[in-house]
PDB file of C-alpha atoms in Angstrom:
ATOM      1  CA  MET Z   1      18.193   8.375  -9.078  1.00  0.00           C
ATOM      2  CA  VAL Z   2      14.917   8.015  -7.234  1.00  0.00           C
ATOM      3  CA  GLU Z   3      13.531  11.160  -5.626  1.00  0.00           C
ATOM      4  CA  TRP Z   4      11.917  10.779  -2.198  1.00  0.00           C
ATOM      5  CA  ILE Z   5       9.109  13.178  -1.319  1.00  0.00           C
ATOM      6  CA  THR Z   6       7.368  13.302   2.067  1.00  0.00           C
ATOM      7  CA  THR Z   7       4.256  15.460   2.362  1.00  0.00           C
ATOM      8  CA  PRO Z   8       3.230  16.404   5.923  1.00  0.00           C
ATOM      9  CA  GLY Z   9      -0.386  16.542   7.033  1.00  0.00           C
ATOM     10  CA  LEU Z  10      -3.277  14.935   5.156  1.00  0.00           C
ATOM     11  CA  THR Z  11      -3.263  14.918   1.358  1.00  0.00           C
ATOM     12  CA  ASP Z  12      -6.475  15.174  -0.671  1.00  0.00           C
ATOM     13  CA  TYR Z  13      -6.941  11.946  -2.629  1.00  0.00           C
ATOM     14  CA  ARG Z  14      -7.974  13.429  -5.981  1.00  0.00           C
ATOM     15  CA  LYS Z  15      -5.098  15.926  -5.822  1.00  0.00           C
ATOM     16  CA  ALA Z  16      -2.750  13.010  -5.160  1.00  0.00           C
ATOM     17  CA  GLU Z  17      -4.110  11.143  -8.175  1.00  0.00           C
ATOM     18  CA  ALA Z  18      -3.693  14.182 -10.417  1.00  0.00           C
ATOM     19  CA  TRP Z  19      -0.116  14.689  -9.219  1.00  0.00           C
ATOM     20  CA  MET Z  20       0.734  11.025  -9.860  1.00  0.00           C
ATOM     21  CA  GLU Z  21      -0.767  11.137 -13.351  1.00  0.00           C
ATOM     22  CA  GLU Z  22       1.320  14.173 -14.212  1.00  0.00           C
ATOM     23  CA  ARG Z  23       4.510  12.780 -12.685  1.00  0.00           C
ATOM     24  CA  ALA Z  24       4.102   9.356 -14.320  1.00  0.00           C
ATOM     25  CA  THR Z  25       3.727  11.013 -17.730  1.00  0.00           C
ATOM     26  CA  ALA Z  26       6.831  13.124 -17.105  1.00  0.00           C
ATOM     27  CA  ILE Z  27       8.840  10.034 -16.093  1.00  0.00           C
ATOM     28  CA  ALA Z  28       7.698   8.160 -19.202  1.00  0.00           C
ATOM     29  CA  ASP Z  29       8.733  11.137 -21.334  1.00  0.00           C
ATOM     30  CA  GLY Z  30      12.148  11.327 -19.677  1.00  0.00           C
ATOM     31  CA  LYS Z  31      11.379  14.715 -18.150  1.00  0.00           C
ATOM     32  CA  ALA Z  32      11.360  13.720 -14.454  1.00  0.00           C
ATOM     33  CA  GLU Z  33      13.090  11.315 -12.110  1.00  0.00           C
ATOM     34  CA  GLU Z  34      11.434   8.242 -10.663  1.00  0.00           C
ATOM     35  CA  CYS Z  35      10.102   8.921  -7.185  1.00  0.00           C
ATOM     36  CA  ILE Z  36       8.616   7.536  -3.991  1.00  0.00           C
ATOM     37  CA  TRP Z  37       5.959   9.821  -2.523  1.00  0.00           C
ATOM     38  CA  LEU Z  38       5.051   9.320   1.149  1.00  0.00           C
ATOM     39  CA  VAL Z  39       1.668  10.687   2.252  1.00  0.00           C
ATOM     40  CA  GLU Z  40      -1.242  10.267   4.644  1.00  0.00           C
ATOM     41  CA  HIS Z  41      -4.847  10.751   3.599  1.00  0.00           C
ATOM     42  CA  PRO Z  42      -7.984  11.777   5.481  1.00  0.00           C
ATOM     43  CA  PRO Z  43     -10.333   8.825   6.104  1.00  0.00           C
ATOM     44  CA  LEU Z  44     -11.626   7.454   2.793  1.00  0.00           C
ATOM     45  CA  TYR Z  45     -12.309   4.312   0.815  1.00  0.00           C
ATOM     46  CA  THR Z  46     -10.970   3.607  -2.657  1.00  0.00           C
ATOM     47  CA  ALA Z  47     -12.367   1.157  -5.193  1.00  0.00           C
ATOM     48  CA  GLY Z  48      -9.929  -0.560  -7.511  1.00  0.00           C
ATOM     49  CA  THR Z  49     -10.784  -1.997 -10.902  1.00  0.00           C
ATOM     50  CA  SER Z  50     -11.890  -5.323  -9.360  1.00  0.00           C
ATOM     51  CA  ALA Z  51     -14.043  -3.836  -6.569  1.00  0.00           C
ATOM     52  CA  ARG Z  52     -17.395  -5.531  -5.939  1.00  0.00           C
ATOM     53  CA  PRO Z  53     -20.264  -3.224  -4.875  1.00  0.00           C
ATOM     54  CA  ALA Z  54     -21.317  -5.670  -2.152  1.00  0.00           C
ATOM     55  CA  ASP Z  55     -17.938  -5.187  -0.442  1.00  0.00           C
ATOM     56  CA  LEU Z  56     -18.756  -1.542   0.323  1.00  0.00           C
ATOM     57  CA  THR Z  57     -20.795  -2.301   3.425  1.00  0.00           C
ATOM     58  CA  ASP Z  58     -21.129   1.270   4.784  1.00  0.00           C
ATOM     59  CA  PRO Z  59     -21.080   3.606   1.751  1.00  0.00           C
ATOM     60  CA  ASP Z  60     -22.023   6.696   3.758  1.00  0.00           C
ATOM     61  CA  ARG Z  61     -19.263   6.428   6.339  1.00  0.00           C
ATOM     62  CA  PHE Z  62     -16.399   8.070   4.421  1.00  0.00           C
ATOM     63  CA  PRO Z  63     -15.900   9.451   0.916  1.00  0.00           C
ATOM     64  CA  VAL Z  64     -15.552   6.705  -1.684  1.00  0.00           C
ATOM     65  CA  TYR Z  65     -13.222   7.208  -4.654  1.00  0.00           C
ATOM     66  CA  GLU Z  66     -13.244   5.053  -7.747  1.00  0.00           C
ATOM     67  CA  THR Z  67      -9.725   4.618  -9.021  1.00  0.00           C
ATOM     68  CA  ARG Z  68      -8.066   2.799 -11.889  1.00  0.00           C
ATOM     69  CA  ARG Z  69      -5.472   0.980  -9.810  1.00  0.00           C
ATOM     70  CA  GLY Z  70      -5.652  -2.770  -9.602  1.00  0.00           C
ATOM     71  CA  GLY Z  71      -7.398  -4.468  -6.693  1.00  0.00           C
ATOM     72  CA  GLN Z  72     -10.626  -4.084  -4.765  1.00  0.00           C
ATOM     73  CA  TYR Z  73     -11.748  -1.835  -1.898  1.00  0.00           C
ATOM     74  CA  THR Z  74      -9.217  -0.443   0.535  1.00  0.00           C
ATOM     75  CA  TYR Z  75      -9.131   2.165   3.289  1.00  0.00           C
ATOM     76  CA  HIS Z  76      -6.744   5.068   3.705  1.00  0.00           C
ATOM     77  CA  GLY Z  77      -6.581   7.356   6.708  1.00  0.00           C
ATOM     78  CA  PRO Z  78      -4.460   9.011   9.384  1.00  0.00           C
ATOM     79  CA  GLY Z  79      -1.894   6.705  10.963  1.00  0.00           C
ATOM     80  CA  GLN Z  80      -1.390   4.770   7.758  1.00  0.00           C
ATOM     81  CA  ARG Z  81       1.706   5.373   5.655  1.00  0.00           C
ATOM     82  CA  VAL Z  82       0.908   5.411   1.961  1.00  0.00           C
ATOM     83  CA  ALA Z  83       3.910   5.056  -0.343  1.00  0.00           C
ATOM     84  CA  TYR Z  84       3.150   5.985  -3.918  1.00  0.00           C
ATOM     85  CA  VAL Z  85       5.651   4.235  -6.146  1.00  0.00           C
ATOM     86  CA  LEU Z  86       6.423   5.972  -9.439  1.00  0.00           C
ATOM     87  CA  LEU Z  87       9.086   3.814 -11.050  1.00  0.00           C
ATOM     88  CA  ASP Z  88       9.979   2.966 -14.643  1.00  0.00           C
ATOM     89  CA  VAL Z  89       9.179  -0.741 -14.747  1.00  0.00           C
ATOM     90  CA  GLY Z  90      10.085  -0.708 -18.438  1.00  0.00           C
ATOM     91  CA  LYS Z  91      13.747  -0.248 -17.558  1.00  0.00           C
ATOM     92  CA  HIS Z  92      13.766  -3.329 -15.370  1.00  0.00           C
ATOM     93  CA  GLY Z  93      12.540  -6.258 -17.421  1.00  0.00           C
ATOM     94  CA  ARG Z  94       8.912  -5.251 -18.066  1.00  0.00           C
ATOM     95  CA  ASP Z  95       7.732  -7.975 -15.697  1.00  0.00           C
ATOM     96  CA  VAL Z  96       4.690  -6.766 -13.765  1.00  0.00           C
ATOM     97  CA  ARG Z  97       4.453  -9.874 -11.593  1.00  0.00           C
ATOM     98  CA  ALA Z  98       8.103  -9.553 -10.584  1.00  0.00           C
ATOM     99  CA  PHE Z  99       7.560  -5.877  -9.818  1.00  0.00           C
ATOM    100  CA  VAL Z 100       4.630  -6.623  -7.498  1.00  0.00           C
ATOM    101  CA  GLN Z 101       6.745  -9.284  -5.804  1.00  0.00           C
ATOM    102  CA  GLN Z 102       9.424  -6.648  -5.214  1.00  0.00           C
ATOM    103  CA  LEU Z 103       6.857  -4.358  -3.613  1.00  0.00           C
ATOM    104  CA  GLU Z 104       5.833  -7.230  -1.346  1.00  0.00           C
ATOM    105  CA  ALA Z 105       9.487  -7.938  -0.528  1.00  0.00           C
ATOM    106  CA  TRP Z 106      10.003  -4.248   0.268  1.00  0.00           C
ATOM    107  CA  VAL Z 107       7.129  -4.263   2.753  1.00  0.00           C
ATOM    108  CA  ILE Z 108       8.351  -7.505   4.312  1.00  0.00           C
ATOM    109  CA  ALA Z 109      11.898  -6.128   4.687  1.00  0.00           C
ATOM    110  CA  THR Z 110      10.496  -2.950   6.239  1.00  0.00           C
ATOM    111  CA  LEU Z 111       8.448  -4.930   8.754  1.00  0.00           C
ATOM    112  CA  GLU Z 112      11.497  -7.053   9.601  1.00  0.00           C
ATOM    113  CA  THR Z 113      13.249  -3.951  10.943  1.00  0.00           C
ATOM    114  CA  PHE Z 114      10.574  -3.975  13.679  1.00  0.00           C
ATOM    115  CA  ASN Z 115      10.881  -7.746  14.225  1.00  0.00           C
ATOM    116  CA  VAL Z 116       7.530  -8.344  12.541  1.00  0.00           C
ATOM    117  CA  LYS Z 117       7.304 -11.297  10.166  1.00  0.00           C
ATOM    118  CA  GLY Z 118       5.250 -10.284   7.164  1.00  0.00           C
ATOM    119  CA  GLU Z 119       4.115 -13.003   4.793  1.00  0.00           C
ATOM    120  CA  ILE Z 120       2.356 -13.293   1.458  1.00  0.00           C
ATOM    121  CA  ARG Z 121      -0.413 -15.759   0.675  1.00  0.00           C
ATOM    122  CA  GLU Z 122      -1.374 -17.322  -2.628  1.00  0.00           C
ATOM    123  CA  GLY Z 123      -4.558 -15.712  -3.891  1.00  0.00           C
ATOM    124  CA  ARG Z 124      -4.447 -12.867  -1.335  1.00  0.00           C
ATOM    125  CA  VAL Z 125      -2.835  -9.603  -2.315  1.00  0.00           C
ATOM    126  CA  GLY Z 126      -0.892  -7.692   0.329  1.00  0.00           C
ATOM    127  CA  VAL Z 127       1.192  -8.622   3.343  1.00  0.00           C
ATOM    128  CA  TRP Z 128      -0.105 -10.620   6.306  1.00  0.00           C
ATOM    129  CA  VAL Z 129       0.930 -11.482   9.864  1.00  0.00           C
ATOM    130  CA  THR Z 130      -0.098 -14.544  11.832  1.00  0.00           C
ATOM    131  CA  ARG Z 131      -1.969 -13.989  15.100  1.00  0.00           C
ATOM    132  CA  PRO Z 132      -1.526 -17.147  17.195  1.00  0.00           C
ATOM    133  CA  GLU Z 133      -2.919 -15.340  20.256  1.00  0.00           C
ATOM    134  CA  LYS Z 134      -6.322 -15.095  18.536  1.00  0.00           C
ATOM    135  CA  PRO Z 135      -8.899 -17.909  18.276  1.00  0.00           C
ATOM    136  CA  LEU Z 136      -8.293 -20.383  15.479  1.00  0.00           C
ATOM    137  CA  GLN Z 137     -10.121 -20.035  12.182  1.00  0.00           C
ATOM    138  CA  PRO Z 138     -13.167 -22.293  11.613  1.00  0.00           C
ATOM    139  CA  ASP Z 139     -10.951 -24.612   9.553  1.00  0.00           C
ATOM    140  CA  GLY Z 140      -8.510 -24.911  12.456  1.00  0.00           C
ATOM    141  CA  SER Z 141      -5.838 -22.693  10.941  1.00  0.00           C
ATOM    142  CA  VAL Z 142      -4.042 -19.888  12.781  1.00  0.00           C
ATOM    143  CA  ALA Z 143      -5.684 -16.478  12.503  1.00  0.00           C
ATOM    144  CA  GLU Z 144      -4.042 -13.993  10.122  1.00  0.00           C
ATOM    145  CA  ASP Z 145      -4.446 -10.235   9.786  1.00  0.00           C
ATOM    146  CA  LYS Z 146      -3.529  -7.924   6.943  1.00  0.00           C
ATOM    147  CA  ILE Z 147      -0.987  -5.222   7.750  1.00  0.00           C
ATOM    148  CA  ALA Z 148      -0.216  -3.806   4.288  1.00  0.00           C
ATOM    149  CA  ALA Z 149      -2.087  -3.383   1.007  1.00  0.00           C
ATOM    150  CA  ILE Z 150      -0.672  -3.161  -2.521  1.00  0.00           C
ATOM    151  CA  GLY Z 151      -2.347  -1.846  -5.653  1.00  0.00           C
ATOM    152  CA  ILE Z 152      -0.639  -0.389  -8.712  1.00  0.00           C
ATOM    153  CA  ARG Z 153      -1.324   0.882 -12.196  1.00  0.00           C
ATOM    154  CA  LEU Z 154       1.055   1.157 -15.136  1.00  0.00           C
ATOM    155  CA  ARG Z 155       1.116   3.731 -17.909  1.00  0.00           C
ATOM    156  CA  LYS Z 156       3.796   3.439 -20.584  1.00  0.00           C
ATOM    157  CA  TRP Z 157       5.486   1.040 -18.150  1.00  0.00           C
ATOM    158  CA  VAL Z 158       5.670   3.641 -15.378  1.00  0.00           C
ATOM    159  CA  SER Z 159       4.006   2.559 -12.135  1.00  0.00           C
ATOM    160  CA  PHE Z 160       1.844   4.699  -9.920  1.00  0.00           C
ATOM    161  CA  HIS Z 161      -0.368   4.174  -6.889  1.00  0.00           C
ATOM    162  CA  GLY Z 162       1.569   1.765  -4.653  1.00  0.00           C
ATOM    163  CA  LEU Z 163       1.281   0.427  -1.113  1.00  0.00           C
ATOM    164  CA  SER Z 164       0.050   1.270   2.359  1.00  0.00           C
ATOM    165  CA  ILE Z 165       1.331   0.084   5.732  1.00  0.00           C
ATOM    166  CA  ASN Z 166      -0.869   0.289   8.819  1.00  0.00           C
ATOM    167  CA  VAL Z 167       1.137   2.040  11.517  1.00  0.00           C
ATOM    168  CA  GLU Z 168      -1.545   3.346  13.882  1.00  0.00           C
ATOM    169  CA  PRO Z 169      -4.799   3.905  11.986  1.00  0.00           C
ATOM    170  CA  ASP Z 170      -8.220   3.570  13.603  1.00  0.00           C
ATOM    171  CA  LEU Z 171      -8.820  -0.071  12.706  1.00  0.00           C
ATOM    172  CA  SER Z 172     -12.581   0.319  13.162  1.00  0.00           C
ATOM    173  CA  HIS Z 173     -12.541   2.439  10.001  1.00  0.00           C
ATOM    174  CA  PHE Z 174     -11.964  -0.731   7.989  1.00  0.00           C
ATOM    175  CA  ASP Z 175     -15.397  -1.968   9.071  1.00  0.00           C
ATOM    176  CA  GLY Z 176     -17.146  -0.083   6.264  1.00  0.00           C
ATOM    177  CA  ILE Z 177     -15.637  -2.331   3.579  1.00  0.00           C
ATOM    178  CA  VAL Z 178     -14.566  -5.898   3.004  1.00  0.00           C
ATOM    179  CA  PRO Z 179     -10.854  -5.054   2.675  1.00  0.00           C
ATOM    180  CA  CYS Z 180      -9.550  -6.331  -0.648  1.00  0.00           C
ATOM    181  CA  GLY Z 181     -12.601  -8.599  -0.855  1.00  0.00           C
ATOM    182  CA  ILE Z 182     -11.377 -10.889   1.941  1.00  0.00           C
ATOM    183  CA  ALA Z 183     -13.967 -11.304   4.700  1.00  0.00           C
ATOM    184  CA  GLU Z 184     -12.491 -14.241   6.606  1.00  0.00           C
ATOM    185  CA  HIS Z 185      -9.400 -12.419   7.884  1.00  0.00           C
ATOM    186  CA  GLY Z 186      -8.877  -9.252   9.893  1.00  0.00           C
ATOM    187  CA  VAL Z 187      -6.723  -6.154   9.742  1.00  0.00           C
ATOM    188  CA  THR Z 188      -3.942  -5.097  12.089  1.00  0.00           C
ATOM    189  CA  SER Z 189      -1.270  -2.428  12.508  1.00  0.00           C
ATOM    190  CA  LEU Z 190       2.182  -2.144  14.025  1.00  0.00           C
ATOM    191  CA  VAL Z 191       0.777  -0.425  17.104  1.00  0.00           C
ATOM    192  CA  ASP Z 192      -2.022  -3.015  17.344  1.00  0.00           C
ATOM    193  CA  LEU Z 193       0.735  -5.638  17.473  1.00  0.00           C
ATOM    194  CA  GLY Z 194       2.111  -3.870  20.563  1.00  0.00           C
ATOM    195  CA  LEU Z 195       4.946  -1.951  18.919  1.00  0.00           C
ATOM    196  CA  PRO Z 196       5.491   1.758  19.750  1.00  0.00           C
ATOM    197  CA  VAL Z 197       6.248   2.618  16.117  1.00  0.00           C
ATOM    198  CA  THR Z 198       5.677   6.004  14.487  1.00  0.00           C
ATOM    199  CA  ILE Z 199       5.137   7.035  10.876  1.00  0.00           C
ATOM    200  CA  GLU Z 200       8.633   8.526  10.934  1.00  0.00           C
ATOM    201  CA  ASP Z 201      10.080   5.191  12.056  1.00  0.00           C
ATOM    202  CA  VAL Z 202       8.397   3.477   9.123  1.00  0.00           C
ATOM    203  CA  ASP Z 203       9.632   6.135   6.700  1.00  0.00           C
ATOM    204  CA  LEU Z 204      13.197   5.526   7.836  1.00  0.00           C
ATOM    205  CA  ALA Z 205      12.793   1.768   7.447  1.00  0.00           C
ATOM    206  CA  LEU Z 206      11.321   2.181   3.954  1.00  0.00           C
ATOM    207  CA  ARG Z 207      14.336   4.243   2.921  1.00  0.00           C
ATOM    208  CA  GLN Z 208      16.813   1.792   4.452  1.00  0.00           C
ATOM    209  CA  THR Z 209      15.331  -1.272   2.747  1.00  0.00           C
ATOM    210  CA  PHE Z 210      14.423   0.182  -0.658  1.00  0.00           C
ATOM    211  CA  ASP Z 211      17.828  -0.037  -2.316  1.00  0.00           C
ATOM    212  CA  THR Z 212      18.436  -3.548  -1.025  1.00  0.00           C
ATOM    213  CA  VAL Z 213      15.225  -4.834  -2.584  1.00  0.00           C
ATOM    214  CA  PHE Z 214      15.193  -2.867  -5.816  1.00  0.00           C
ATOM    215  CA  ALA Z 215      18.889  -3.353  -6.495  1.00  0.00           C
ATOM    216  CA  GLN Z 216      17.855  -6.938  -7.276  1.00  0.00           C
ATOM    217  CA  GLN Z 217      15.902  -5.821 -10.326  1.00  0.00           C
ATOM    218  CA  PRO Z 218      16.816  -7.731 -13.501  1.00  0.00           C
TER     219      PRO Z 218
END
């Protein structure tokens, strides 16, 4: 059984980290169920273990939190659904790469419910959408924007941290960082793509697609 928890309002980032640490330990010790925790945060930047200082271009704009998840800089804020994923990867093959691919597949399946085609790109973490209505890239390729970020950590084979999907955040808030270290592509959201989607709509889609994706675990 996987417990689903949805916290209304804006959740303090350090309190969220402390809760995840405690819950991940309890799951590893067999004292708690796996869970998906859905939250929103106040505007902030987080630095993963691969973050480069030069990618924090406006350090005074929002609070900056160093964190031990994988990845580089990312933004969290209102209008973005963060799904913290506390699952026992050890029970399902102990394959971290396959687990990240399942998280990507989960995001893609969720976006499909809104007729949005999410894609992954070699060498670029997260989920992307093509933007043919935008000017071509300097190399002549179609413009692409990031719509979801993924960054996890494992302890005793239990995952925590997770993913974020841009529903209707203030996209200008991403300007204070180079998101995930990728400067040549932009950021988008479901509402920016012209879809009247709410956080609650995304929550429902996440629930509907979760079992389909994670039932495929080895």
